[in-house]
């Protein structure tokens, strides 16, 4: 397992590799970020960014989205996976925002997770990106990178990965680390073809050394 010091070392190197790491979901306000993040489940940010311009042009606020038919929303997001469930979720989410939060996106985990389609990962994204609250959203990239680098255990749940990262990374770096890990996992340490041969983190990565036949027992 990587120590706290080595974990920070890895995060710093990722920052050098991807100095402009940021949320890649296009949005203009917390409401758009919330809806886009719900839509991003099990699909790519690129795919979401293709459908949200029309969606947000037609329904730019919770009131308008709360009143629309599911068929109209499906017409906007049909190219996304799970589009029927996502359409139901974002309409219900908008209705809940209007009924329970005066049409405003809430700023606590508890309130965000009370919304349809919002789990801890989505809540963390919204808190971090929209409101500047330190948070680590564990998506598939963050989970994969954490486990390949042995920052977290292979058997850890998503919540356990998040808790481990929060222990090993200073709170002031949580949001930056989250984006760096996503970029590192999305563009370098990819699922099927990680770029181990050219990876500046290879000296820290037991998984990469194993892949290249360079493993040494530590």
PDB file of C-alpha atoms in Angstrom:
ATOM      1  CA  UNK A   1       0.000   0.000   0.000  1.00  0.00           C
ATOM      2  CA  UNK A   2       1.241   3.485  -0.807  1.00  0.00           C
ATOM      3  CA  UNK A   3       1.993   5.605   2.222  1.00  0.00           C
ATOM      4  CA  UNK A   4       0.492   9.042   2.730  1.00  0.00           C
ATOM      5  CA  UNK A   5       3.751  10.628   1.541  1.00  0.00           C
ATOM      6  CA  UNK A   6       3.931   8.479  -1.597  1.00  0.00           C
ATOM      7  CA  UNK A   7       0.262   9.139  -2.318  1.00  0.00           C
ATOM      8  CA  UNK A   8       0.913  12.877  -2.219  1.00  0.00           C
ATOM      9  CA  UNK A   9       3.928  12.344  -4.461  1.00  0.00           C
ATOM     10  CA  UNK A  10       1.709  10.575  -6.981  1.00  0.00           C
ATOM     11  CA  UNK A  11      -0.921  13.329  -6.854  1.00  0.00           C
ATOM     12  CA  UNK A  12       1.741  15.989  -7.427  1.00  0.00           C
ATOM     13  CA  UNK A  13       3.068  14.135 -10.488  1.00  0.00           C
ATOM     14  CA  UNK A  14      -0.460  13.812 -11.861  1.00  0.00           C
ATOM     15  CA  UNK A  15      -0.765  17.570 -11.402  1.00  0.00           C
ATOM     16  CA  UNK A  16       2.369  18.083 -13.467  1.00  0.00           C
ATOM     17  CA  UNK A  17       0.971  15.806 -16.164  1.00  0.00           C
ATOM     18  CA  UNK A  18      -2.431  17.493 -16.194  1.00  0.00           C
ATOM     19  CA  UNK A  19      -2.068  21.034 -14.854  1.00  0.00           C
ATOM     20  CA  UNK A  20      -5.431  22.054 -16.288  1.00  0.00           C
ATOM     21  CA  UNK A  21      -7.436  19.129 -14.869  1.00  0.00           C
ATOM     22  CA  UNK A  22     -10.998  20.261 -14.233  1.00  0.00           C
ATOM     23  CA  UNK A  23     -14.620  19.217 -14.552  1.00  0.00           C
ATOM     24  CA  UNK A  24     -15.269  18.520 -18.234  1.00  0.00           C
ATOM     25  CA  UNK A  25     -19.061  18.665 -18.011  1.00  0.00           C
ATOM     26  CA  UNK A  26     -20.137  21.910 -19.656  1.00  0.00           C
ATOM     27  CA  UNK A  27     -22.298  24.010 -17.360  1.00  0.00           C
ATOM     28  CA  UNK A  28     -23.040  27.636 -16.515  1.00  0.00           C
ATOM     29  CA  UNK A  29     -24.464  27.290 -13.013  1.00  0.00           C
ATOM     30  CA  UNK A  30     -25.032  24.756 -10.197  1.00  0.00           C
ATOM     31  CA  UNK A  31     -28.362  23.595 -11.655  1.00  0.00           C
ATOM     32  CA  UNK A  32     -26.828  22.727 -15.022  1.00  0.00           C
ATOM     33  CA  UNK A  33     -23.914  20.970 -13.309  1.00  0.00           C
ATOM     34  CA  UNK A  34     -26.305  18.933 -11.173  1.00  0.00           C
ATOM     35  CA  UNK A  35     -28.373  17.797 -14.159  1.00  0.00           C
ATOM     36  CA  UNK A  36     -25.300  17.107 -16.298  1.00  0.00           C
ATOM     37  CA  UNK A  37     -23.729  15.020 -13.540  1.00  0.00           C
ATOM     38  CA  UNK A  38     -26.887  12.944 -13.140  1.00  0.00           C
ATOM     39  CA  UNK A  39     -26.877  12.367 -16.906  1.00  0.00           C
ATOM     40  CA  UNK A  40     -23.202  11.350 -16.856  1.00  0.00           C
ATOM     41  CA  UNK A  41     -23.821   8.087 -15.001  1.00  0.00           C
ATOM     42  CA  UNK A  42     -22.368   5.182 -16.995  1.00  0.00           C
ATOM     43  CA  UNK A  43     -21.611   7.378 -19.990  1.00  0.00           C
ATOM     44  CA  UNK A  44     -18.909   9.821 -21.038  1.00  0.00           C
ATOM     45  CA  UNK A  45     -18.753  13.556 -20.391  1.00  0.00           C
ATOM     46  CA  UNK A  46     -18.339  14.015 -24.156  1.00  0.00           C
ATOM     47  CA  UNK A  47     -21.685  12.312 -24.766  1.00  0.00           C
ATOM     48  CA  UNK A  48     -23.393  14.407 -22.097  1.00  0.00           C
ATOM     49  CA  UNK A  49     -21.960  17.628 -23.519  1.00  0.00           C
ATOM     50  CA  UNK A  50     -23.541  16.796 -26.861  1.00  0.00           C
ATOM     51  CA  UNK A  51     -27.085  16.694 -25.452  1.00  0.00           C
ATOM     52  CA  UNK A  52     -27.090  19.343 -22.727  1.00  0.00           C
ATOM     53  CA  UNK A  53     -26.949  22.472 -24.951  1.00  0.00           C
ATOM     54  CA  UNK A  54     -30.397  21.747 -26.382  1.00  0.00           C
ATOM     55  CA  UNK A  55     -31.731  20.472 -23.049  1.00  0.00           C
ATOM     56  CA  UNK A  56     -30.628  23.602 -21.185  1.00  0.00           C
ATOM     57  CA  UNK A  57     -31.782  25.906 -23.968  1.00  0.00           C
ATOM     58  CA  UNK A  58     -35.295  24.486 -23.666  1.00  0.00           C
ATOM     59  CA  UNK A  59     -35.313  24.018 -19.876  1.00  0.00           C
ATOM     60  CA  UNK A  60     -32.785  26.426 -18.330  1.00  0.00           C
ATOM     61  CA  UNK A  61     -34.117  26.251 -14.768  1.00  0.00           C
ATOM     62  CA  UNK A  62     -35.799  23.820 -12.348  1.00  0.00           C
ATOM     63  CA  UNK A  63     -39.271  25.313 -12.827  1.00  0.00           C
ATOM     64  CA  UNK A  64     -39.342  24.711 -16.572  1.00  0.00           C
ATOM     65  CA  UNK A  65     -37.752  21.262 -16.312  1.00  0.00           C
ATOM     66  CA  UNK A  66     -40.187  20.254 -13.572  1.00  0.00           C
ATOM     67  CA  UNK A  67     -43.169  20.884 -15.858  1.00  0.00           C
ATOM     68  CA  UNK A  68     -42.006  19.062 -18.975  1.00  0.00           C
ATOM     69  CA  UNK A  69     -43.161  15.644 -20.164  1.00  0.00           C
ATOM     70  CA  UNK A  70     -40.808  12.690 -20.016  1.00  0.00           C
ATOM     71  CA  UNK A  71     -41.185  12.264 -23.781  1.00  0.00           C
ATOM     72  CA  UNK A  72     -39.840  15.765 -24.397  1.00  0.00           C
ATOM     73  CA  UNK A  73     -36.804  15.138 -22.189  1.00  0.00           C
ATOM     74  CA  UNK A  74     -36.171  11.774 -23.828  1.00  0.00           C
ATOM     75  CA  UNK A  75     -36.192  13.548 -27.179  1.00  0.00           C
ATOM     76  CA  UNK A  76     -33.216  15.616 -25.955  1.00  0.00           C
ATOM     77  CA  UNK A  77     -31.171  12.853 -24.327  1.00  0.00           C
ATOM     78  CA  UNK A  78     -32.036   9.742 -26.342  1.00  0.00           C
ATOM     79  CA  UNK A  79     -28.411   9.162 -27.362  1.00  0.00           C
ATOM     80  CA  UNK A  80     -27.366   8.572 -23.750  1.00  0.00           C
ATOM     81  CA  UNK A  81     -27.391   5.185 -22.087  1.00  0.00           C
ATOM     82  CA  UNK A  82     -30.255   4.615 -19.630  1.00  0.00           C
ATOM     83  CA  UNK A  83     -31.989   7.648 -21.111  1.00  0.00           C
ATOM     84  CA  UNK A  84     -35.482   6.677 -19.873  1.00  0.00           C
ATOM     85  CA  UNK A  85     -34.439   6.423 -16.235  1.00  0.00           C
ATOM     86  CA  UNK A  86     -32.302   9.544 -16.535  1.00  0.00           C
ATOM     87  CA  UNK A  87     -35.225  11.490 -17.995  1.00  0.00           C
ATOM     88  CA  UNK A  88     -37.430  10.444 -15.069  1.00  0.00           C
ATOM     89  CA  UNK A  89     -34.700  11.303 -12.581  1.00  0.00           C
ATOM     90  CA  UNK A  90     -33.927  14.794 -13.832  1.00  0.00           C
ATOM     91  CA  UNK A  91     -37.613  15.756 -14.058  1.00  0.00           C
ATOM     92  CA  UNK A  92     -38.244  14.498 -10.529  1.00  0.00           C
ATOM     93  CA  UNK A  93     -35.047  16.176  -9.344  1.00  0.00           C
ATOM     94  CA  UNK A  94     -36.261  19.493 -10.761  1.00  0.00           C
ATOM     95  CA  UNK A  95     -39.642  19.018  -9.072  1.00  0.00           C
ATOM     96  CA  UNK A  96     -37.899  18.358  -5.763  1.00  0.00           C
ATOM     97  CA  UNK A  97     -35.713  21.446  -6.166  1.00  0.00           C
ATOM     98  CA  UNK A  98     -38.816  23.581  -6.694  1.00  0.00           C
ATOM     99  CA  UNK A  99     -40.865  21.977  -3.909  1.00  0.00           C
ATOM    100  CA  UNK A 100     -38.188  21.550  -1.246  1.00  0.00           C
ATOM    101  CA  UNK A 101     -35.399  24.030  -1.972  1.00  0.00           C
ATOM    102  CA  UNK A 102     -37.063  27.084  -3.507  1.00  0.00           C
ATOM    103  CA  UNK A 103     -35.619  26.187  -6.899  1.00  0.00           C
ATOM    104  CA  UNK A 104     -32.038  26.370  -5.617  1.00  0.00           C
ATOM    105  CA  UNK A 105     -29.428  23.605  -5.646  1.00  0.00           C
ATOM    106  CA  UNK A 106     -28.730  22.706  -1.996  1.00  0.00           C
ATOM    107  CA  UNK A 107     -25.217  22.815  -0.566  1.00  0.00           C
ATOM    108  CA  UNK A 108     -25.063  19.847   1.818  1.00  0.00           C
ATOM    109  CA  UNK A 109     -24.552  16.134   1.236  1.00  0.00           C
ATOM    110  CA  UNK A 110     -27.800  15.265   3.006  1.00  0.00           C
ATOM    111  CA  UNK A 111     -29.935  17.628   0.956  1.00  0.00           C
ATOM    112  CA  UNK A 112     -28.266  16.795  -2.353  1.00  0.00           C
ATOM    113  CA  UNK A 113     -28.620  13.058  -1.780  1.00  0.00           C
ATOM    114  CA  UNK A 114     -32.343  13.547  -1.113  1.00  0.00           C
ATOM    115  CA  UNK A 115     -32.735  14.430  -4.793  1.00  0.00           C
ATOM    116  CA  UNK A 116     -33.695  11.869  -7.410  1.00  0.00           C
ATOM    117  CA  UNK A 117     -30.718  10.427  -9.266  1.00  0.00           C
ATOM    118  CA  UNK A 118     -28.168  11.880  -6.844  1.00  0.00           C
ATOM    119  CA  UNK A 119     -25.774   9.625  -4.943  1.00  0.00           C
ATOM    120  CA  UNK A 120     -22.654  10.472  -3.010  1.00  0.00           C
ATOM    121  CA  UNK A 121     -20.462  10.795  -6.117  1.00  0.00           C
ATOM    122  CA  UNK A 122     -22.808  13.285  -7.772  1.00  0.00           C
ATOM    123  CA  UNK A 123     -23.181  15.212  -4.511  1.00  0.00           C
ATOM    124  CA  UNK A 124     -19.409  15.447  -4.181  1.00  0.00           C
ATOM    125  CA  UNK A 125     -19.036  16.726  -7.748  1.00  0.00           C
ATOM    126  CA  UNK A 126     -21.634  19.442  -7.210  1.00  0.00           C
ATOM    127  CA  UNK A 127     -20.261  20.486  -3.826  1.00  0.00           C
ATOM    128  CA  UNK A 128     -16.694  20.616  -5.112  1.00  0.00           C
ATOM    129  CA  UNK A 129     -17.173  22.188  -8.537  1.00  0.00           C
ATOM    130  CA  UNK A 130     -20.201  24.425  -7.988  1.00  0.00           C
ATOM    131  CA  UNK A 131     -19.620  25.529  -4.410  1.00  0.00           C
ATOM    132  CA  UNK A 132     -15.901  25.068  -3.735  1.00  0.00           C
ATOM    133  CA  UNK A 133     -16.438  22.583  -0.910  1.00  0.00           C
ATOM    134  CA  UNK A 134     -13.462  20.187  -0.578  1.00  0.00           C
ATOM    135  CA  UNK A 135     -14.611  16.751  -1.772  1.00  0.00           C
ATOM    136  CA  UNK A 136     -13.370  13.660  -3.582  1.00  0.00           C
ATOM    137  CA  UNK A 137     -15.853  12.133  -6.006  1.00  0.00           C
ATOM    138  CA  UNK A 138     -14.923   8.507  -6.643  1.00  0.00           C
ATOM    139  CA  UNK A 139     -15.901   7.612 -10.190  1.00  0.00           C
ATOM    140  CA  UNK A 140     -14.590   4.647 -12.184  1.00  0.00           C
ATOM    141  CA  UNK A 141     -11.344   6.466 -13.018  1.00  0.00           C
ATOM    142  CA  UNK A 142     -10.576   7.493  -9.446  1.00  0.00           C
ATOM    143  CA  UNK A 143     -11.389   4.005  -8.177  1.00  0.00           C
ATOM    144  CA  UNK A 144      -9.229   2.315 -10.831  1.00  0.00           C
ATOM    145  CA  UNK A 145      -6.247   4.612 -10.266  1.00  0.00           C
ATOM    146  CA  UNK A 146      -6.505   4.310  -6.488  1.00  0.00           C
ATOM    147  CA  UNK A 147      -6.448   0.537  -6.661  1.00  0.00           C
ATOM    148  CA  UNK A 148      -3.783   0.201  -9.365  1.00  0.00           C
ATOM    149  CA  UNK A 149      -1.435   2.451  -7.416  1.00  0.00           C
ATOM    150  CA  UNK A 150      -2.321   0.582  -4.207  1.00  0.00           C
ATOM    151  CA  UNK A 151      -3.468   3.776  -2.545  1.00  0.00           C
ATOM    152  CA  UNK A 152      -6.557   1.770  -1.636  1.00  0.00           C
ATOM    153  CA  UNK A 153      -7.129  -1.956  -1.364  1.00  0.00           C
ATOM    154  CA  UNK A 154      -8.415  -3.894  -4.365  1.00  0.00           C
ATOM    155  CA  UNK A 155     -11.304  -5.151  -2.223  1.00  0.00           C
ATOM    156  CA  UNK A 156     -12.359  -1.678  -1.045  1.00  0.00           C
ATOM    157  CA  UNK A 157     -15.833  -0.390  -1.795  1.00  0.00           C
ATOM    158  CA  UNK A 158     -16.281   3.008  -3.441  1.00  0.00           C
ATOM    159  CA  UNK A 159     -16.997   4.540  -0.030  1.00  0.00           C
ATOM    160  CA  UNK A 160     -13.867   2.930   1.420  1.00  0.00           C
ATOM    161  CA  UNK A 161     -11.776   4.270  -1.470  1.00  0.00           C
ATOM    162  CA  UNK A 162     -13.121   7.758  -0.764  1.00  0.00           C
ATOM    163  CA  UNK A 163     -12.387   7.437   2.950  1.00  0.00           C
ATOM    164  CA  UNK A 164      -8.840   6.237   2.262  1.00  0.00           C
ATOM    165  CA  UNK A 165      -8.155   9.113  -0.119  1.00  0.00           C
ATOM    166  CA  UNK A 166      -9.509  11.592   2.417  1.00  0.00           C
ATOM    167  CA  UNK A 167      -7.115  10.212   5.023  1.00  0.00           C
ATOM    168  CA  UNK A 168      -4.058  10.225   2.766  1.00  0.00           C
ATOM    169  CA  UNK A 169      -4.613  13.571   1.009  1.00  0.00           C
ATOM    170  CA  UNK A 170      -4.841  16.926   2.825  1.00  0.00           C
ATOM    171  CA  UNK A 171      -8.336  18.403   2.750  1.00  0.00           C
ATOM    172  CA  UNK A 172      -7.179  21.491   0.848  1.00  0.00           C
ATOM    173  CA  UNK A 173      -6.106  19.212  -2.037  1.00  0.00           C
ATOM    174  CA  UNK A 174      -9.186  16.986  -2.187  1.00  0.00           C
ATOM    175  CA  UNK A 175     -10.892  18.723  -5.106  1.00  0.00           C
ATOM    176  CA  UNK A 176      -7.694  19.178  -7.122  1.00  0.00           C
ATOM    177  CA  UNK A 177      -6.643  15.581  -6.464  1.00  0.00           C
ATOM    178  CA  UNK A 178     -10.052  14.346  -7.615  1.00  0.00           C
ATOM    179  CA  UNK A 179      -9.707  16.108 -10.990  1.00  0.00           C
ATOM    180  CA  UNK A 180      -6.086  15.057 -11.433  1.00  0.00           C
ATOM    181  CA  UNK A 181      -6.955  11.418 -10.793  1.00  0.00           C
ATOM    182  CA  UNK A 182      -9.850  11.567 -13.240  1.00  0.00           C
ATOM    183  CA  UNK A 183      -7.647  13.012 -15.985  1.00  0.00           C
ATOM    184  CA  UNK A 184      -4.875  10.528 -15.201  1.00  0.00           C
ATOM    185  CA  UNK A 185      -7.350   7.634 -15.410  1.00  0.00           C
ATOM    186  CA  UNK A 186      -9.209   8.980 -18.432  1.00  0.00           C
ATOM    187  CA  UNK A 187      -6.214   9.887 -20.591  1.00  0.00           C
ATOM    188  CA  UNK A 188      -3.233   7.878 -19.306  1.00  0.00           C
ATOM    189  CA  UNK A 189      -4.007   5.028 -16.904  1.00  0.00           C
ATOM    190  CA  UNK A 190      -6.902   3.829 -19.030  1.00  0.00           C
ATOM    191  CA  UNK A 191      -8.955   0.758 -18.302  1.00  0.00           C
ATOM    192  CA  UNK A 192      -7.924  -1.481 -21.198  1.00  0.00           C
ATOM    193  CA  UNK A 193      -4.588  -0.063 -22.340  1.00  0.00           C
ATOM    194  CA  UNK A 194      -2.788   1.820 -19.566  1.00  0.00           C
ATOM    195  CA  UNK A 195       0.345   3.615 -20.764  1.00  0.00           C
ATOM    196  CA  UNK A 196       2.615   1.894 -18.262  1.00  0.00           C
ATOM    197  CA  UNK A 197       5.751   2.001 -20.420  1.00  0.00           C
ATOM    198  CA  UNK A 198       5.785   5.805 -20.486  1.00  0.00           C
ATOM    199  CA  UNK A 199       4.231   6.420 -17.079  1.00  0.00           C
ATOM    200  CA  UNK A 200       6.117   8.733 -14.700  1.00  0.00           C
ATOM    201  CA  UNK A 201       4.434   6.909 -11.826  1.00  0.00           C
ATOM    202  CA  UNK A 202       5.748   3.481 -12.831  1.00  0.00           C
ATOM    203  CA  UNK A 203       8.318   3.519 -10.020  1.00  0.00           C
ATOM    204  CA  UNK A 204       5.438   3.772  -7.530  1.00  0.00           C
ATOM    205  CA  UNK A 205       3.068   1.389  -9.277  1.00  0.00           C
ATOM    206  CA  UNK A 206       3.226  -2.308  -8.449  1.00  0.00           C
ATOM    207  CA  UNK A 207       0.436  -3.018 -10.913  1.00  0.00           C
ATOM    208  CA  UNK A 208       2.312  -1.354 -13.776  1.00  0.00           C
ATOM    209  CA  UNK A 209       5.539  -3.120 -12.885  1.00  0.00           C
ATOM    210  CA  UNK A 210       3.682  -6.417 -12.894  1.00  0.00           C
ATOM    211  CA  UNK A 211       2.234  -5.663 -16.342  1.00  0.00           C
ATOM    212  CA  UNK A 212       5.701  -4.953 -17.719  1.00  0.00           C
ATOM    213  CA  UNK A 213       7.360  -7.873 -15.961  1.00  0.00           C
ATOM    214  CA  UNK A 214       9.432  -5.547 -13.790  1.00  0.00           C
ATOM    215  CA  UNK A 215       7.918  -6.499 -10.463  1.00  0.00           C
ATOM    216  CA  UNK A 216      10.133  -6.514  -7.422  1.00  0.00           C
ATOM    217  CA  UNK A 217       8.930  -7.593  -4.054  1.00  0.00           C
ATOM    218  CA  UNK A 218       8.846  -4.712  -1.599  1.00  0.00           C
TER     219      UNK A 218
END
